Amino acid sequence: MAIAAAAIGVAKAPSSIALFSRQRPKGGMFILKSSFSAQANPTRKLILYSKPGCCLCDGLKEKLQAAFILNGPDSLHDVQLQVRDITTNPQWETAYQYEIPVLARVRSDGTEETLPRLSPRLGVELVQKKLAALLRQE
């Protein structure tokens, strides 16, 4: 948890080097991209269905951000995370209102696959390892 807190503290600190860039397109979504990405266009994409005021959603988002920073064989540096606010889309709200946070990966054919729920008790390193394994499956 200290790693997550440190990563978030660094990401929020004013500096000339941003760890994450935030883009907010239409439809209640914003995209977090790691600035350490080896590629200009990430090949692996995750979607986090969330809503304002959801503490479980915020906790998962923080852990994901911290996991993207970690190096090693399970690096997630090339992953793009899109956070979708379910309150901005009636279909998302109907589908996920009782389930959030919901994490999905975007397959190579553009379809979404809902991933197994990650326990809020998992450490950042284990979140990174589990996501890397799930993203390797196709």
Coordinates of C-alpha atoms in Angstrom, one line a residue:
M1 CA 0.0 0.0 0.0
A2 CA 3.0 2.3 0.6
I3 CA 3.9 1.9 -3.0
A4 CA 0.4 2.9 -4.1
A5 CA 0.4 5.9 -1.8
A6 CA 3.9 6.9 -3.0
A7 CA 2.9 6.5 -6.7
I8 CA -0.2 8.6 -6.3
G9 CA 1.7 11.2 -4.3
V10 CA 4.2 11.4 -7.1
A11 CA 1.5 11.5 -9.8
K12 CA -0.2 14.4 -8.1
A13 CA 2.9 16.4 -7.3
P14 CA 3.5 19.4 -9.5
S15 CA 6.5 18.7 -11.7
S16 CA 7.6 19.0 -15.3
I17 CA 7.5 15.2 -15.7
A18 CA 4.0 13.7 -15.5
L19 CA 3.7 10.1 -14.7
F20 CA 0.3 9.9 -16.2
S21 CA -1.5 12.0 -18.7
R22 CA -5.2 12.4 -18.4
Q23 CA -7.4 13.0 -21.4
R24 CA -11.2 13.5 -20.9
P25 CA -13.1 12.7 -24.1
K26 CA -16.9 12.9 -24.4
G27 CA -19.2 10.5 -22.6
G28 CA -17.8 10.6 -19.0
M29 CA -14.5 8.8 -19.7
F30 CA -11.0 9.7 -19.1
I31 CA -7.8 7.9 -20.2
L32 CA -4.7 7.3 -18.2
K33 CA -1.6 6.5 -20.1
S34 CA 1.8 5.7 -18.6
S35 CA 4.5 8.1 -19.7
F36 CA 6.9 5.2 -19.5
S37 CA 5.2 3.5 -22.4
A38 CA 7.6 1.8 -24.8
Q39 CA 5.2 2.4 -27.7
A40 CA 3.3 5.5 -28.8
N41 CA 0.1 3.4 -29.2
P42 CA -0.4 0.9 -26.4
T43 CA -1.4 -2.5 -27.6
R44 CA -3.1 -3.6 -24.4
K45 CA -6.1 -1.7 -23.2
L46 CA -8.2 -1.9 -20.0
I47 CA -11.5 -0.3 -19.2
L48 CA -12.5 0.5 -15.6
Y49 CA -16.2 1.0 -15.1
S50 CA -16.6 3.4 -12.1
K51 CA -18.6 6.2 -10.7
P52 CA -18.0 9.3 -8.5
G53 CA -18.0 8.6 -4.8
C54 CA -17.2 4.8 -5.2
C55 CA -14.4 4.2 -2.7
L56 CA -13.7 0.7 -4.1
C57 CA -13.4 2.2 -7.6
D58 CA -11.0 4.9 -6.3
G59 CA -8.9 2.2 -4.5
L60 CA -8.7 0.0 -7.6
K61 CA -7.8 3.0 -9.8
E62 CA -4.9 4.0 -7.4
K63 CA -3.6 0.4 -7.4
L64 CA -3.8 0.2 -11.2
Q65 CA -1.9 3.5 -11.5
A66 CA 0.8 2.2 -9.1
A67 CA 1.0 -1.1 -10.9
F68 CA 1.6 0.7 -14.2
I69 CA 4.7 2.3 -12.7
L70 CA 6.4 -0.9 -11.6
N71 CA 9.1 -2.5 -13.7
G72 CA 9.9 -6.2 -14.1
P73 CA 8.8 -9.2 -16.2
D74 CA 5.1 -8.3 -15.6
S75 CA 5.5 -4.7 -16.6
L76 CA 2.2 -2.9 -17.6
H77 CA 3.9 0.1 -19.1
D78 CA 2.2 -0.4 -22.5
V79 CA -1.3 -0.6 -21.0
Q80 CA -3.8 2.1 -21.6
L81 CA -6.5 2.5 -18.9
Q82 CA -9.8 4.1 -19.9
V83 CA -12.0 5.0 -16.9
R84 CA -15.7 5.1 -17.7
D85 CA -18.2 6.9 -15.4
I86 CA -21.3 4.7 -15.6
T87 CA -23.6 7.6 -14.6
T88 CA -23.0 9.2 -18.0
N89 CA -24.3 6.3 -20.0
P90 CA -27.6 4.6 -19.3
Q91 CA -26.4 1.2 -20.7
W92 CA -23.3 1.2 -18.5
E93 CA -25.3 2.2 -15.5
T94 CA -27.9 -0.6 -16.1
A95 CA -25.2 -3.2 -16.7
Y96 CA -22.8 -2.2 -13.8
Q97 CA -24.7 -0.2 -11.2
Y98 CA -24.5 -3.1 -8.6
E99 CA -21.1 -4.5 -9.8
I100 CA -18.6 -1.6 -9.9
P101 CA -15.7 -1.5 -10.0
V102 CA -15.7 -3.6 -13.1
L103 CA -12.4 -4.1 -15.0
A104 CA -12.5 -5.2 -18.6
R105 CA -9.9 -5.8 -21.3
V106 CA -10.3 -4.9 -24.9
R107 CA -9.4 -7.8 -27.1
S108 CA -7.6 -7.5 -30.4
D109 CA -10.9 -7.7 -32.3
G110 CA -12.3 -4.8 -30.2
T111 CA -14.7 -6.7 -28.0
E112 CA -14.6 -6.3 -24.2
E113 CA -14.0 -9.1 -21.8
T114 CA -14.9 -8.6 -18.2
L115 CA -12.0 -9.6 -16.0
P116 CA -12.3 -11.4 -12.6
R117 CA -12.7 -9.0 -9.7
L118 CA -9.5 -8.1 -8.0
S119 CA -9.7 -8.2 -4.2
P120 CA -9.2 -4.8 -2.5
R121 CA -6.7 -6.6 -0.2
L122 CA -4.3 -7.4 -3.0
G123 CA -1.0 -5.6 -2.9
V124 CA 0.2 -3.6 -5.9
E125 CA 2.8 -6.2 -7.0
L126 CA 0.2 -8.9 -7.0
V127 CA -2.3 -6.7 -8.9
Q128 CA 0.4 -6.2 -11.5
K129 CA 1.2 -9.9 -11.8
K130 CA -2.4 -11.0 -12.1
L131 CA -3.2 -8.3 -14.7
A132 CA -0.1 -9.2 -16.7
A133 CA -1.2 -12.9 -16.7
L134 CA -4.8 -12.0 -17.8
L135 CA -3.6 -9.7 -20.5
R136 CA -1.3 -12.4 -21.9
Q137 CA -4.3 -14.6 -22.5
E138 CA -6.1 -14.0 -25.8

